[in-house]
Each structure stands twice: as structure tokens, then as C-alpha cells.
Backbone as numpy.savetxt, mean C-alpha at the origin, in Angstrom:
# Nx Ny Nz CAx CAy CAz Cx Cy Cz
29.53 -24.38 25.80 30.10 -23.47 24.81 28.98 -22.67 24.16
29.14 -21.35 24.08 28.10 -20.48 23.53 28.02 -20.60 22.02
26.80 -20.67 21.50 26.61 -20.75 20.05 27.06 -19.45 19.38
27.58 -19.56 18.19 27.92 -18.39 17.39 26.65 -17.82 16.78
26.73 -16.55 16.33 25.58 -15.93 15.67 25.16 -16.73 14.45
26.13 -17.25 13.71 25.83 -18.02 12.50 25.08 -19.30 12.84
25.47 -19.95 13.97 24.77 -21.17 14.38 23.33 -20.87 14.79
23.14 -19.75 15.49 21.78 -19.36 15.90 20.93 -19.08 14.68
21.49 -18.36 13.71 20.76 -18.05 12.48 20.41 -19.30 11.71
21.36 -20.22 11.61 21.13 -21.45 10.87 20.03 -22.27 11.51
20.04 -22.34 12.86 19.01 -23.10 13.56 17.64 -22.44 13.38
17.59 -21.09 13.48 16.32 -20.38 13.30 15.76 -20.60 11.91
16.63 -20.59 10.92 16.23 -20.78 9.53 15.59 -22.15 9.35
16.21 -23.17 9.94 15.71 -24.54 9.79 14.43 -24.76 10.58
14.32 -24.13 11.76 13.17 -24.35 12.62 11.92 -23.62 12.12
12.07 -22.43 11.61 10.93 -21.64 11.18 11.31 -20.78 9.99
11.48 -21.38 8.83 11.95 -20.61 7.66 10.97 -19.52 7.23
9.67 -19.74 7.37 8.70 -18.72 6.96 8.78 -17.49 7.85
9.04 -17.69 9.14 9.17 -16.56 10.05 10.41 -15.75 9.71
11.50 -16.44 9.36 12.72 -15.75 8.97 12.48 -14.94 7.69
11.79 -15.56 6.73 11.49 -14.88 5.47 10.63 -13.64 5.72
9.63 -13.77 6.59 8.76 -12.63 6.90 9.54 -11.53 7.60
10.46 -11.90 8.46 11.29 -10.93 9.17 12.16 -10.16 8.18
12.73 -10.87 7.22 13.55 -10.22 6.19 12.70 -9.21 5.41
11.49 -9.61 5.02 10.61 -8.72 4.25 10.23 -7.47 5.05
9.97 -7.64 6.34 9.59 -6.50 7.17 10.71 -5.47 7.26
11.91 -5.96 7.52 13.05 -5.06 7.65 13.43 -4.47 6.29
13.35 -5.29 5.25 13.68 -4.80 3.90 12.70 -3.71 3.47
11.45 -3.84 3.84 10.46 -2.79 3.52 10.90 -1.45 4.10
11.34 -1.46 5.35 11.80 -0.24 6.00 13.06 0.30 5.31
13.97 -0.60 4.97 15.24 -0.20 4.36 15.02 0.40 2.97
14.20 -0.25 2.15 13.93 0.27 0.80 13.14 1.57 0.86
12.17 1.65 1.77 11.36 2.86 1.88 12.20 4.05 2.32
13.18 3.80 3.15 14.02 4.88 3.67 15.11 5.30 2.70
15.70 4.31 2.01 16.90 4.59 1.21 16.72 4.36 -0.29
15.57 3.85 -0.70 15.37 3.55 -2.11 16.08 2.27 -2.52
15.89 1.87 -3.76 16.52 0.64 -4.24 18.03 0.76 -4.29
18.52 1.85 -4.81 19.97 1.99 -4.96 20.67 2.20 -3.62
20.01 2.88 -2.68 20.65 3.19 -1.41 20.53 2.11 -0.36
19.57 1.21 -0.50 19.38 0.13 0.48 20.58 -0.81 0.46
20.92 -1.36 1.63 22.05 -2.26 1.76 21.60 -3.60 2.34
21.94 -4.66 1.65 21.60 -6.00 2.13 22.23 -6.26 3.49
23.45 -5.78 3.69 24.14 -6.00 4.96 23.35 -5.40 6.13
22.73 -4.23 5.90 21.91 -3.61 6.95 20.71 -4.48 7.29
20.12 -5.07 6.27 18.96 -5.95 6.48 19.37 -7.20 7.25
20.51 -7.76 6.87 21.02 -8.97 7.53 21.30 -8.69 9.00
21.91 -7.55 9.29 22.27 -7.22 10.67 21.06 -7.01 11.56
19.93 -6.64 10.97 18.72 -6.39 11.76 17.80 -7.61 11.84
18.18 -8.68 11.20 17.36 -9.90 11.21 18.22 -11.10 11.59
17.56 -12.18 11.96 18.28 -13.43 12.26 18.49 -14.18 10.95
19.31 -13.60 10.10 19.51 -14.17 8.78 20.95 -13.96 8.34
21.20 -14.23 7.09 22.52 -14.03 6.50 22.30 -13.65 5.04
23.35 -13.16 4.40 23.24 -12.86 2.98 22.85 -14.11 2.20
23.37 -15.23 2.63 23.05 -16.49 1.94 21.55 -16.77 2.00
20.93 -16.52 3.15 19.49 -16.74 3.28 18.71 -15.77 2.38
19.11 -14.49 2.41 18.43 -13.50 1.60 18.47 -13.89 0.13
19.64 -14.27 -0.35 19.78 -14.63 -1.76 19.08 -15.95 -2.07
19.02 -16.85 -1.08 18.32 -18.12 -1.27 16.83 -17.87 -1.49
16.25 -17.01 -0.67 14.82 -16.74 -0.76 14.46 -15.84 -1.94
15.28 -14.83 -2.22 14.86 -13.76 -3.12 15.75 -13.59 -4.35
16.81 -14.33 -4.44 17.66 -14.31 -5.64 18.71 -13.23 -5.62
18.30 -11.98 -5.50 19.24 -10.86 -5.46 18.53 -9.66 -4.85
19.20 -8.53 -4.83 18.64 -7.33 -4.22 17.35 -6.89 -4.91
17.33 -6.92 -6.24 16.12 -6.51 -6.95 14.99 -7.50 -6.73
15.33 -8.78 -6.58 14.31 -9.78 -6.27 13.69 -9.52 -4.91
14.50 -9.12 -3.94 13.99 -8.77 -2.62 13.11 -7.53 -2.70
13.54 -6.55 -3.47 12.75 -5.32 -3.64 11.40 -5.64 -4.27
11.37 -6.49 -5.29 10.10 -6.87 -5.91 9.20 -7.59 -4.92
9.79 -8.44 -4.09 9.00 -9.16 -3.09 8.40 -8.20 -2.07
9.17 -7.20 -1.67 8.67 -6.18 -0.74 7.52 -5.40 -1.38
7.68 -5.02 -2.63 6.65 -4.26 -3.34 5.36 -5.08 -3.46
5.51 -6.35 -3.83 4.33 -7.21 -3.95 3.63 -7.38 -2.62
4.40 -7.57 -1.55 3.82 -7.75 -0.22 3.08 -6.50 0.22
3.60 -5.33 -0.14 2.94 -4.07 0.22 1.58 -3.96 -0.46
1.53 -4.26 -1.75 0.26 -4.22 -2.47 -0.68 -5.33 -1.98
-0.12 -6.49 -1.70 -0.97 -7.59 -1.22 -1.63 -7.21 0.10
-0.90 -6.47 0.93 -1.45 -6.06 2.22 -2.66 -5.16 2.09
-2.58 -4.15 1.23 -3.72 -3.23 1.08 -4.90 -3.92 0.40
-4.63 -4.78 -0.57 -5.73 -5.48 -1.23 -6.43 -6.43 -0.25
-5.65 -7.10 0.62 -6.26 -8.01 1.60 -7.13 -7.22 2.58
-6.62 -6.08 3.04 -7.40 -5.27 3.98 -8.68 -4.74 3.33
-8.61 -4.40 2.06 -9.81 -3.97 1.34 -10.84 -5.10 1.30
-10.37 -6.31 1.09 -11.29 -7.45 1.01 -11.98 -7.72 2.35
-11.36 -7.26 3.44 -11.92 -7.47 4.78 -12.94 -6.39 5.16
-13.16 -5.41 4.29 -14.09 -4.33 4.62 -15.54 -4.79 4.60
-15.81 -5.89 3.91 -17.16 -6.46 3.85 -18.15 -5.42 3.29
-17.85 -4.95 2.08 -18.68 -3.92 1.45 -19.91 -4.48 0.75
-19.91 -5.78 0.47 -21.04 -6.38 -0.24 -22.32 -6.21 0.58
-23.34 -5.77 -0.10 -24.63 -5.61 0.57 -24.86 -4.24 1.17
-23.78 -3.42 1.26 -23.96 -2.07 1.77 -24.60 -1.19 0.70
-25.37 -0.18 1.09 -25.83 0.80 0.10 -24.61 1.41 -0.59
-24.71 1.73 -1.88 -23.52 2.16 -2.64 -22.82 3.39 -2.07
-23.59 4.36 -1.57 -22.96 5.56 -1.00 -22.16 5.19 0.23
-22.73 4.37 1.10 -22.03 3.95 2.32 -20.79 3.11 1.97
-20.92 2.25 0.97 -19.79 1.42 0.57 -18.64 2.28 0.05
-18.97 3.28 -0.78 -17.93 4.15 -1.32 -17.29 4.98 -0.21
-18.10 5.51 0.69 -17.57 6.27 1.82 -16.60 5.42 2.63
-16.98 4.21 2.91 -16.13 3.33 3.71 -14.82 3.02 3.00
-14.89 2.82 1.69 -13.68 2.51 0.93 -12.72 3.70 0.90
-13.26 4.90 0.69 -12.42 6.10 0.67 -11.78 6.32 2.05
-12.58 6.19 3.09 -12.06 6.39 4.44 -10.98 5.36 4.78
-11.20 4.12 4.36 -10.17 3.10 4.58 -8.87 3.46 3.88
-8.97 3.89 2.61 -7.78 4.22 1.85 -7.01 5.36 2.49
-7.74 6.39 2.92 -7.11 7.52 3.61 -6.39 7.05 4.86
-7.05 6.23 5.66 -6.47 5.75 6.92 -5.27 4.83 6.66
-5.41 3.95 5.66 -4.30 3.04 5.34 -3.06 3.81 4.94
-3.21 4.76 4.02 -2.05 5.51 3.54 -1.42 6.34 4.66
-2.26 6.92 5.48 -1.73 7.73 6.59 -0.96 6.86 7.58
-1.44 5.66 7.81 -0.79 4.76 8.77 0.40 4.01 8.19
0.55 4.04 6.87 1.60 3.28 6.20 2.41 4.16 5.25
3.12 5.14 5.78 3.91 6.01 4.90 4.97 5.25 4.11
5.42 4.09 4.63 6.40 3.30 3.88 5.80 2.81 2.56
4.52 2.46 2.57 3.86 2.04 1.33 3.89 3.16 0.31
3.61 4.38 0.76 3.61 5.54 -0.14 5.00 5.77 -0.71
6.02 5.66 0.13 7.39 5.87 -0.34 7.80 4.79 -1.34
7.39 3.55 -1.08 7.72 2.47 -2.01 7.08 2.70 -3.38
5.83 3.13 -3.39 5.15 3.41 -4.66 5.84 4.56 -5.37
6.22 5.59 -4.62 6.92 6.73 -5.22 8.27 6.30 -5.80
8.97 5.44 -5.09 10.27 4.93 -5.57 10.09 4.15 -6.86
9.07 3.31 -6.90 8.85 2.53 -8.13 8.46 3.43 -9.29
7.79 4.54 -9.01 7.50 5.50 -10.08 8.77 6.18 -10.58
9.72 6.41 -9.68 11.01 6.95 -10.11 11.68 5.99 -11.08
11.49 4.68 -10.83 12.04 3.65 -11.73 11.12 3.36 -12.91
10.07 4.20 -13.07 9.12 4.10 -14.18 8.39 2.76 -14.22
8.22 2.17 -13.06 7.44 0.94 -12.95 8.09 -0.28 -13.57
9.39 -0.24 -13.83 10.02 -1.34 -14.58 10.07 -2.64 -13.78
10.14 -2.54 -12.45 10.16 -3.77 -11.65 8.78 -4.41 -11.61
7.75 -3.57 -11.55 6.39 -4.09 -11.56 6.08 -4.79 -12.88
6.74 -4.36 -13.96 6.52 -5.00 -15.26 6.97 -6.46 -15.25
7.89 -6.79 -14.34 8.39 -8.16 -14.24 7.57 -9.00 -13.27
6.55 -8.41 -12.66 5.75 -9.10 -11.63 4.40 -9.45 -12.23
4.32 -10.61 -12.83 3.15 -11.00 -13.62 1.87 -11.09 -12.80
1.97 -11.40 -11.51 0.77 -11.57 -10.69 0.24 -10.25 -10.13
1.03 -9.20 -10.21 0.65 -7.96 -9.54 -0.56 -7.29 -10.17
-0.63 -7.30 -11.50 -1.78 -6.70 -12.18 -3.07 -7.42 -11.79
-3.00 -8.75 -11.72 -4.19 -9.52 -11.31 -4.55 -9.21 -9.87
-3.54 -9.07 -9.02 -3.78 -8.75 -7.62 -4.49 -7.41 -7.47
-3.99 -6.41 -8.19 -4.54 -5.07 -8.06 -5.84 -4.87 -8.83
-6.14 -5.80 -9.71 -7.41 -5.75 -10.43 -8.59 -5.78 -9.44
-8.36 -6.39 -8.28 -9.41 -6.49 -7.28 -9.91 -5.12 -6.84
-9.02 -4.11 -6.84 -9.43 -2.77 -6.44 -10.46 -2.20 -7.41
-10.26 -2.45 -8.69 -11.21 -1.96 -9.70 -12.50 -2.77 -9.64
-12.39 -4.07 -9.42 -13.59 -4.90 -9.35 -14.49 -4.48 -8.19
-13.88 -4.10 -7.07 -14.66 -3.62 -5.93 -15.46 -2.39 -6.31
-14.80 -1.45 -6.99 -15.49 -0.23 -7.41 -16.51 -0.50 -8.52
-16.22 -1.47 -9.38 -17.20 -1.84 -10.42 -18.51 -2.29 -9.78
-18.41 -3.08 -8.72 -19.60 -3.56 -8.02 -20.35 -2.41 -7.37
-19.61 -1.53 -6.69 -20.24 -0.39 -6.03 -20.93 0.52 -7.05
-20.23 0.79 -8.13 -20.79 1.70 -9.15 -22.00 1.08 -9.85
-21.90 -0.21 -10.18 -23.02 -0.88 -10.85 -24.27 -0.85 -9.97
-24.08 -1.06 -8.67 -25.22 -1.01 -7.75 -25.78 0.40 -7.66
-24.88 1.38 -7.58 -25.32 2.77 -7.49 -26.07 3.22 -8.72
-25.61 2.79 -9.89 -26.28 3.14 -11.15 -27.65 2.46 -11.23
-27.68 1.17 -10.86 -28.93 0.41 -10.92 -29.99 0.98 -9.99
-29.54 1.53 -8.86 -30.47 2.08 -7.88 -30.80 3.55 -8.16
-30.21 4.10 -9.23 -30.47 5.49 -9.57 -29.82 6.49 -8.64
-28.75 6.04 -7.97 -28.04 6.90 -7.02 -26.82 7.54 -7.68
-26.13 6.77 -8.53 -24.92 7.26 -9.21 -25.22 7.59 -10.66
-24.44 8.51 -11.22 -24.55 8.85 -12.63 -24.26 7.62 -13.49
-24.93 7.47 -14.62 -24.71 6.29 -15.47 -23.35 6.27 -16.15
-22.66 7.41 -16.19 -21.36 7.46 -16.86 -20.19 7.35 -15.89
-20.45 6.96 -14.66 -19.38 6.84 -13.67 -18.38 5.77 -14.12
-17.09 6.11 -14.04 -16.02 5.17 -14.40 -15.32 4.67 -13.14
-15.38 3.36 -12.86 -14.66 2.81 -11.70 -13.16 3.08 -11.76
-12.60 3.07 -12.96 -11.15 3.31 -13.08 -10.80 4.75 -12.73
-11.58 5.70 -13.24 -11.34 7.11 -12.89 -11.55 7.33 -11.40
-12.57 6.70 -10.85 -12.87 6.85 -9.43 -11.71 6.31 -8.58
-11.17 5.18 -8.98 -10.01 4.63 -8.27 -8.83 5.60 -8.34
-8.61 6.19 -9.51 -7.53 7.18 -9.67 -7.73 8.34 -8.72
-8.97 8.82 -8.63 -9.25 9.98 -7.79 -9.04 9.65 -6.30
-9.49 8.49 -5.88 -9.29 8.07 -4.49 -7.81 7.98 -4.19
-7.08 7.31 -5.07 -5.64 7.14 -4.87 -4.93 8.48 -4.83
-5.28 9.37 -5.76 -4.60 10.66 -5.86 -4.77 11.48 -4.59
-5.99 11.60 -4.12 -6.24 12.43 -2.94 -5.60 11.85 -1.68
-5.72 10.55 -1.50 -5.19 9.92 -0.28 -3.66 9.81 -0.33
-3.12 9.63 -1.52 -1.67 9.53 -1.70 -1.01 10.88 -1.42
-1.57 11.94 -1.97 -0.99 13.29 -1.81 -0.86 13.66 -0.34
-1.83 13.27 0.46 -1.82 13.62 1.88 -0.57 13.15 2.59
0.00 12.04 2.13 1.22 11.49 2.74 2.46 11.87 1.94
2.38 11.66 0.63 3.56 11.84 -0.22 4.06 13.29 -0.21
3.16 14.25 -0.12 3.53 15.66 -0.23 3.44 16.39 1.11
3.35 15.65 2.17 3.18 16.29 3.48 4.33 17.24 3.82
5.55 16.82 3.57 6.70 17.62 4.00 6.80 18.93 3.21
6.61 18.84 1.90 6.67 20.08 1.11 5.46 20.95 1.39
4.29 20.33 1.59 3.08 21.10 1.87 3.23 21.88 3.18
3.74 21.22 4.22 3.87 21.91 5.51 4.95 22.99 5.47
5.98 22.79 4.65 7.00 23.83 4.51 6.39 25.09 3.88
5.48 24.89 2.95 4.87 26.02 2.26 3.71 26.64 3.02
2.90 25.79 3.67 1.63 26.28 4.20 1.42 26.01 5.69
2.40 25.41 6.35 2.26 25.14 7.77 1.64 23.78 8.05
1.49 23.45 9.32 1.08 22.10 9.75 -0.41 22.02 10.11
-1.16 23.05 9.82 -2.56 23.13 10.25 -3.38 21.90 9.86
-3.15 21.37 8.66 -3.96 20.25 8.17 -3.53 18.89 8.71
-2.48 18.85 9.54 -1.93 17.56 9.89 -2.06 17.20 11.37
-2.84 17.96 12.10 -3.22 17.52 13.44 -4.22 16.38 13.30
-4.42 15.60 14.35 -5.36 14.48 14.28 -6.76 14.95 13.93
-7.18 16.06 14.52 -8.53 16.56 14.28 -8.66 17.06 12.84
-7.64 17.76 12.35 -7.69 18.27 10.98 -7.65 17.14 9.97
-6.90 16.09 10.26 -6.86 14.94 9.37 -8.21 14.24 9.32
-8.88 14.21 10.45 -10.24 13.63 10.49 -11.18 14.43 9.60
-11.08 15.75 9.68 -11.92 16.61 8.85 -11.57 16.47 7.37
-10.28 16.38 7.07 -9.84 16.22 5.68 -10.32 14.90 5.10
-10.24 13.87 5.89 -10.74 12.54 5.48 -12.22 12.61 5.11
-13.02 13.27 5.95 -14.45 13.40 5.69 -14.70 14.24 4.44
-13.91 15.29 4.27 -14.07 16.16 3.11 -13.76 15.44 1.81
-12.69 14.65 1.81 -12.33 13.88 0.60 -13.42 12.88 0.26
-13.90 12.15 1.27 -14.95 11.16 1.03 -16.21 11.83 0.50
-16.58 12.96 1.09 -17.78 13.68 0.67 -17.63 14.19 -0.77
-16.46 14.72 -1.09 -16.20 15.25 -2.44 -16.33 14.16 -3.49
-15.77 12.99 -3.20 -15.81 11.89 -4.17 -17.21 11.33 -4.34
-17.94 11.23 -3.26 -19.32 10.74 -3.36 -20.17 11.73 -4.15
-20.04 13.01 -3.85 -20.82 14.02 -4.57 -20.45 14.05 -6.04
-19.23 13.70 -6.36 -18.80 13.69 -7.75 -19.46 12.62 -8.59
-19.91 11.54 -7.97 -20.54 10.45 -8.72 -22.06 10.40 -8.53
-22.55 11.18 -7.60 -24.00 11.12 -7.29 -24.83 11.67 -8.46
-25.94 11.02 -8.74 -26.86 11.47 -9.77 -27.68 12.64 -9.26
-27.67 13.75 -10.01 -28.44 14.91 -9.61 -29.87 14.79 -10.09
-30.82 15.29 -9.33 -32.24 15.25 -9.76 -32.42 16.01 -11.06
């Protein structure tokens, strides 16, 4: 006798619950990024995963709980990748260049992350306010820049008034705009900047601009 879909889901849940949870988060990320919090449908997520509404609610409580989990996982992903850059010990200019280039590449390769951040801004960050660990998680981004800036200042390479927080804002702004505003930008000005070669040049230009902005002049 052939197993029912519910029996298969139940067995999968019991055999590898973490894999099922990860699968739900992956599909939910796509659903929320495409349709926003209000437009996303739990039923769509269930149909695309080996799960059920009962499993989703068991793991995440409700739709907003799932959305918060997706948002946290998105930020956790970029912070983890930043930690893998191995910037410690690099000359400060090289470290900053590498960090800017990574951010540009990450955002370009992960448009869903950009859409999720934009969606949460539409909600005025109210869901992030309920996520007590998120501020500590994202603090790592500032700490990385604090180390780079402190080294650059100590070596007489960076201006003594460089602000790691402002620098993080500038990196985020430039790299975020490239993805978030691509559609309106191309409607107004064409697609010239969005070929692979042009994106490579834009990436280098952004990194160079930010480094020159903090460099100490003779």
C-alpha cells in the first residue's frame, strides 16, 4: 500500500527534523521576499516542502514568527560569511577593500536578502525590535570595521576621525542601492551598468571611493 503524503511528511519530520526546518526556512525566504509579509501564504510554503501547517506552527509559532526566523537567518548568513573573510592581519586598506568587495558581491548574489531588508523597512523595523539577539549579531559588522579603522589610524593610513559606523552605513548604502534600485535605475538610464563587466568596474569604483574617503592625506 502506497504511503500518503501526510505519512511521508510525518516520517521525514521524525527522521530529520532539522533538515525539514531548514527546508521550510529556505522556501519561506523566497516566499516572503517575493510577496512580502502580508502577501506570503503558509499554504504555498507547505506545498513546496515536505511539511505541514502543523510543522510550520510547531517550529515557528505563527506566520510572523516564521518571518522573523527568515529575517534572522538572512542576517546570520551575511555575518557568518563576513567572519570567514579572515581579515585579521591584513593591511587596513586591503582589509577594507576586501570587505567592500564582499558586500557588493553578497548583495548582488542575494537579491532576496535585499528585498527582505526593504520589506522590514516598510514595516518600520517593528519585527526586528522583537528579535533580541539580532542587534548583538549585527554588532559584529561594526566590530570588524572598528578593528580595521583602529589599525589604519595607528599606522597613519586612515584619518583619525574615521567613524566605523558611518563607514558601515556608506558600504551598505552603495551596495544595497545596486540591487534595490536596479529596476527603476534601468528604466530611467538603461542597462549599461548591469552587465557582468560593468558590475565588476562598479564594484572596484565603490571600493576605491570608500577607501579614498578614509585615507589620510599627506
